[in-house]
Coordinates of C-alpha atoms and ligand atoms in Angstrom, one line a residue:
X1 CA 96.9 303.6 -83.0
X2 CA 93.1 304.1 -81.4
X3 CA 91.9 301.2 -83.5
X4 CA 95.0 299.3 -81.9
X5 CA 94.2 299.8 -78.6
X6 CA 91.3 298.6 -78.7
X7 CA 92.3 295.6 -80.2
X8 CA 95.2 295.4 -77.0
X9 CA 92.4 296.0 -74.9
X10 CA 89.4 293.6 -76.5
X11 CA 92.0 290.7 -76.6
X12 CA 92.9 291.6 -72.6
X13 CA 90.1 290.3 -72.1
X14 CA 90.4 287.2 -73.2
X15 CA 92.6 285.6 -71.0
X16 CA 90.3 288.1 -67.6
X17 CA 87.0 287.9 -68.5
X18 CA 86.1 285.1 -71.2
X19 CA 82.7 285.9 -71.2
X20 CA 82.9 289.1 -71.1
X21 CA 85.0 288.9 -74.1
X22 CA 82.3 287.1 -76.5
X23 CA 79.7 289.3 -75.0
X24 CA 81.8 292.8 -76.6
X25 CA 82.1 291.0 -80.6
X26 CA 79.4 289.9 -80.6
X27 CA 78.0 293.8 -79.2
X28 CA 80.8 294.1 -83.0
X29 CA 78.8 291.8 -84.9
X30 CA 75.3 293.0 -84.4
X31 CA 76.7 296.9 -85.2
X32 CA 78.0 295.4 -88.3
X33 CA 75.6 294.0 -90.0
X34 CA 73.2 297.2 -88.7
X35 CA 75.7 299.5 -90.1
X36 CA 75.6 296.8 -93.9
X37 CA 71.3 297.5 -93.3
X38 CA 69.1 300.0 -94.8
X39 CA 68.0 303.5 -94.4
X40 CA 67.1 303.7 -90.8
X41 CA 62.9 304.7 -91.0
X42 CA 62.2 308.1 -90.4
X43 CA 59.4 309.2 -87.2
X44 CA 57.2 311.7 -87.3
X45 CA 58.7 313.6 -84.0
X46 CA 57.8 315.8 -82.0
X47 CA 59.1 318.8 -79.8
X48 CA 60.1 318.3 -76.5
X49 CA 57.5 320.7 -74.6
X50 CA 55.3 318.7 -77.2
X51 CA 56.4 315.7 -75.7
X52 CA 55.7 317.4 -72.1
X53 CA 52.1 318.0 -73.1
X54 CA 50.8 314.2 -73.9
X55 CA 53.1 313.3 -70.9
X56 CA 51.2 315.0 -68.0
X57 CA 47.0 314.1 -70.4
X58 CA 48.5 309.9 -69.0
X59 CA 50.8 310.4 -66.2
X60 CA 50.1 314.5 -64.1
X61 CA 51.4 317.9 -64.2
X62 CA 55.0 318.4 -65.0
X63 CA 55.3 321.9 -64.3
X64 CA 56.1 321.8 -61.0
X65 CA 58.5 319.2 -60.4
X66 CA 60.7 321.2 -63.0
X67 CA 61.7 323.3 -60.5
X68 CA 62.6 321.5 -58.4
X69 CA 65.8 321.8 -56.0
X70 CA 66.9 318.5 -56.3
X71 CA 67.0 318.2 -60.0
X72 CA 68.6 321.9 -60.1
X73 CA 70.9 320.5 -57.9
X74 CA 71.0 317.2 -59.9
X75 CA 71.9 319.1 -63.4
X76 CA 74.5 321.3 -61.7
X77 CA 76.7 317.8 -60.2
X78 CA 76.9 316.4 -63.0
X79 CA 77.5 319.5 -65.4
X80 CA 80.5 320.1 -62.0
X81 CA 81.3 316.5 -62.7
X82 CA 81.0 316.0 -66.3
X83 CA 83.2 318.9 -66.5
X84 CA 85.8 317.9 -64.0
X85 CA 86.9 314.7 -65.6
X86 CA 87.0 316.0 -69.3
X87 CA 90.7 315.8 -69.6
X88 CA 90.9 312.4 -68.2
X89 CA 87.8 311.3 -70.6
X90 CA 87.9 307.4 -69.1
X91 CA 84.8 306.7 -71.9
X92 CA 83.6 310.0 -73.5
X93 CA 81.1 312.6 -72.4
X94 CA 78.9 311.8 -75.5
X95 CA 78.2 309.0 -73.5
X96 CA 75.9 310.5 -71.1
X97 CA 72.6 311.3 -71.1
X98 CA 72.0 314.2 -72.7
X99 CA 69.9 316.6 -70.9
X100 CA 66.3 315.8 -71.8
X101 CA 66.3 312.5 -71.4
X102 CA 68.1 313.3 -67.7
X103 CA 65.1 315.3 -67.1
X104 CA 62.9 313.6 -68.5
X105 CA 64.5 310.9 -65.9
X106 CA 63.6 312.6 -63.4
X107 CA 59.6 314.1 -63.8
X108 CA 59.2 309.6 -64.8
X109 CA 60.2 308.9 -61.8
X110 CA 58.4 311.8 -59.4
X111 CA 55.5 310.4 -61.4
X112 CA 54.7 307.1 -61.0
X113 CA 56.8 306.9 -57.5
X114 CA 58.5 303.7 -58.8
X115 CA 59.4 300.8 -57.0
X116 CA 60.9 299.0 -59.6
X117 CA 62.8 301.1 -62.5
X118 CA 65.7 298.9 -65.2
X119 CA 68.0 300.6 -66.8
X120 CA 70.5 299.5 -69.3
X121 CA 73.6 301.2 -70.1
X122 CA 75.3 303.0 -67.3
X123 CA 79.1 304.8 -68.3
X124 CA 79.3 307.6 -66.6
X125 CA 75.8 307.2 -64.9
X126 CA 74.6 310.4 -65.5
X127 CA 70.0 309.0 -66.1
X128 CA 71.4 306.4 -63.3
X129 CA 71.8 309.7 -60.4
X130 CA 69.1 310.6 -62.6
X131 CA 66.7 308.5 -61.2
X132 CA 67.5 307.6 -57.6
X133 CA 67.6 311.2 -56.7
X134 CA 64.3 311.1 -57.6
X135 CA 63.6 308.1 -55.8
X136 CA 65.2 310.4 -53.1
X137 CA 62.6 312.4 -53.5
X138 CA 59.8 309.8 -53.6
X139 CA 60.8 307.6 -50.5
X140 CA 60.9 304.1 -52.1
X141 CA 62.1 302.1 -54.9
X142 CA 65.0 300.6 -56.1
X143 CA 67.3 301.3 -59.9
X144 CA 68.6 297.8 -61.1
X145 CA 71.2 298.5 -64.3
X146 CA 72.6 296.4 -65.8
X147 CA 76.1 297.4 -68.5
X148 CA 78.5 296.3 -70.4
X149 CA 81.1 298.1 -69.1
X150 CA 82.7 300.5 -71.6
X151 CA 86.1 299.1 -73.3
X152 CA 88.5 302.0 -72.1
X153 CA 91.5 301.4 -69.4
X154 CA 91.1 302.8 -66.0
X155 CA 87.6 301.7 -66.5
X156 CA 87.0 301.6 -62.7
X157 CA 87.5 305.7 -61.9
X158 CA 85.0 305.9 -63.5
X159 CA 81.7 304.0 -64.6
X160 CA 78.8 305.0 -62.1
X161 CA 81.3 308.4 -60.9
X162 CA 78.0 310.7 -61.9
X163 CA 75.9 308.4 -59.2
X164 CA 76.5 309.9 -55.8
X165 CA 77.7 308.0 -52.5
X166 CA 74.3 308.5 -50.9
X167 CA 72.3 307.2 -53.5
X168 CA 73.9 303.9 -54.0
X169 CA 72.1 302.6 -51.2
X170 CA 68.8 302.3 -54.1
X171 CA 71.2 301.4 -56.4
X172 CA 72.2 297.7 -58.0
X173 CA 74.4 298.0 -60.3
X174 CA 75.5 294.4 -62.9
X175 CA 78.5 294.4 -65.4
X176 CA 77.6 292.4 -68.7
X177 CA 75.4 292.0 -71.7
X178 CA 71.5 293.0 -71.6
X179 CA 71.0 290.1 -73.6
X180 CA 72.4 288.3 -71.3
X181 CA 70.9 289.9 -67.6
X182 CA 67.9 290.9 -68.5
X183 CA 65.7 288.4 -68.9
X184 CA 66.8 287.3 -65.4
X185 CA 66.5 290.8 -63.8
X186 CA 62.9 290.4 -65.3
X187 CA 62.6 287.5 -63.1
X188 CA 64.1 288.4 -60.2
X189 CA 62.1 292.1 -59.6
X190 CA 58.5 289.8 -61.5
X191 CA 57.9 293.5 -62.5
X192 CA 58.9 296.9 -63.5
X193 CA 57.2 300.5 -63.5
X194 CA 59.9 302.3 -65.9
X195 CA 62.6 301.0 -68.1
X196 CA 65.1 303.3 -69.8
X197 CA 67.0 301.9 -72.6
X198 CA 71.1 303.2 -73.0
X199 CA 72.8 300.3 -73.7
X200 CA 74.3 299.1 -77.2
X201 CA 71.6 301.0 -79.8
X202 CA 71.3 298.4 -82.7
X203 CA 67.5 296.9 -84.1
X204 CA 68.2 293.6 -81.8
X205 CA 69.1 294.2 -79.1
X206 CA 67.2 296.9 -78.4
X207 CA 63.8 294.8 -80.2
X208 CA 64.8 292.2 -77.6
X209 CA 65.4 294.3 -74.5
X210 CA 61.5 296.1 -75.6
X211 CA 60.4 292.8 -75.8
X212 CA 61.9 291.9 -73.0
X213 CA 60.4 294.4 -70.3
X214 CA 57.3 295.2 -72.6
X215 CA 55.4 292.4 -70.7
X216 CA 56.5 293.1 -67.4
X217 CA 56.1 297.0 -68.2
X218 CA 52.8 297.7 -65.2
X219 CA 50.6 299.3 -67.5
X220 CA 50.8 303.1 -67.1
X221 CA 54.9 302.9 -66.8
X222 CA 57.3 304.2 -69.3
X223 CA 59.4 303.1 -71.1
X224 CA 62.3 305.8 -72.3
X225 CA 65.2 304.9 -74.9
X226 CA 67.6 307.2 -76.4
X227 CA 69.0 307.4 -79.7
X228 CA 65.1 305.1 -81.5
X229 CA 66.7 307.2 -85.0
X230 CA 69.2 304.4 -85.4
X231 CA 67.2 302.0 -86.9
X232 CA 63.4 299.9 -87.0
X233 CA 63.5 298.2 -82.9
X234 CA 61.2 301.9 -81.0
X235 CA 58.1 301.4 -84.3
X236 CA 58.0 298.3 -83.9
X237 CA 57.5 298.5 -80.2
X238 CA 53.4 300.6 -81.9
X239 CA 52.5 296.7 -82.1
X240 CA 52.3 296.2 -78.0
X241 CA 49.6 299.7 -78.5
X242 CA 51.4 301.7 -75.7
X243 CA 49.1 304.3 -74.2
X244 CA 51.6 306.4 -75.8
X245 CA 54.1 306.8 -78.7
X246 CA 56.6 309.8 -79.6
X247 CA 60.4 310.0 -80.7
X248 CA 61.1 313.1 -79.3
X249 CA 63.3 315.6 -81.4
X250 CA 64.9 318.3 -80.1
X251 CA 67.8 320.5 -79.0
X252 CA 69.4 320.8 -75.7
X253 CA 68.6 324.4 -74.0
X254 CA 71.3 323.8 -70.8
X255 CA 73.3 321.3 -71.5
X256 CA 75.5 318.8 -68.8
X257 CA 78.5 318.7 -71.1
X258 CA 80.4 320.3 -74.7
X259 CA 78.1 322.2 -76.6
X260 CA 73.8 322.4 -76.9
X261 CA 73.0 319.2 -79.6
X262 CA 70.0 318.4 -81.3
X263 CA 68.6 314.9 -79.2
X264 CA 66.7 312.2 -80.4
X265 CA 64.4 309.9 -77.6
X266 CA 61.8 307.0 -77.4
X267 CA 59.5 307.8 -74.7
X268 CA 56.3 305.2 -74.7
X269 CA 54.3 304.3 -71.9
X270 CA 51.8 300.9 -71.6
Ligands
LIG301 C1 75.5 305.7 -73.8 S1 76.0 304.9 -72.9 C2 75.0 304.5 -71.0 C3 75.3 306.5 -70.8 C4 74.3 306.3 -69.5 N1 72.7 306.0 -69.5 C5 74.9 308.0 -69.1 O1 73.4 308.5 -68.6 O2 76.0 308.2 -68.7 C6 76.1 302.7 -73.0 C7 76.5 302.1 -72.3 O3 75.8 300.5 -72.1 C8 77.1 299.8 -73.1 N2 77.1 298.6 -73.3 C9 77.2 298.9 -74.6 N3 76.6 297.5 -75.0 C10 76.1 296.5 -73.5 C11 75.3 295.9 -73.4 N4 75.3 294.8 -74.7 N5 74.5 295.5 -73.0 C12 74.5 296.3 -71.8 N6 75.3 297.5 -71.8 C13 76.1 297.2 -72.8 C14 78.3 300.8 -72.9 O4 80.0 300.5 -72.9 C15 78.3 302.0 -72.0 O5 78.8 301.6 -70.5

């Protein structure tokens, strides 16, 4: 039933949004190739606490930032929202950034005080909400988000729902695949202070995004990528000689939704 419904939704795109229909097919093909390719690499990993200590050495003190009321408020409101929409569940709550990744987005924005943040992968907009709240605290910055919205009925009601109205002034949301939109966007912003990848987690897509963004990332800027254990793209980033390169593997303490889950994500500083 579920695959049939998905197929129906996919085919319904063809007359309305032919380009998006093809973009999605390309994404599925990419996922298929990834499933057929060999075992992903086993990265050396660090805990969340260790990653924060490493980050402090490069970008400054994080302890005070983790205690900021704005961070706690954002966590609480996100938790309430994800709990409330659970029954309707247009996407899948597991698509929302985990609590550690969301915190990292907030912390990095407070440390770097970016004028430009670029992210790929929005869905409910949890990572976007944490970035935008940190920008509000900084009093500066614009978040440019690229997302091919999930193939779900009624996705419009839920797309970016975690971002409060009051924070949307700093947000530019672009609809489409990163493969097509990211180069144009980087041409517009020219530089980026922080990049967050949370879109299609295939080797091809992740490597392409990292290759496109890295030359635009300023020295001292950061790159964050979710689910890096799925393929070797984050490992290849080491060839660009980042000042810091870590794969974080840990467990949530205070999840934003559901039970505390294991988390894996990558963090690099240029
Ligand atoms: C894991 S979710 C993002 C979660 C979000 N960062 C959050 O914290 O709530 C992944 C999103 O990427 C979108 N996506 C999938 N393929 C994409 C592509 N090629 N380019 C851009 N976005 C894509 C999905 O439809 C979905 O909205």
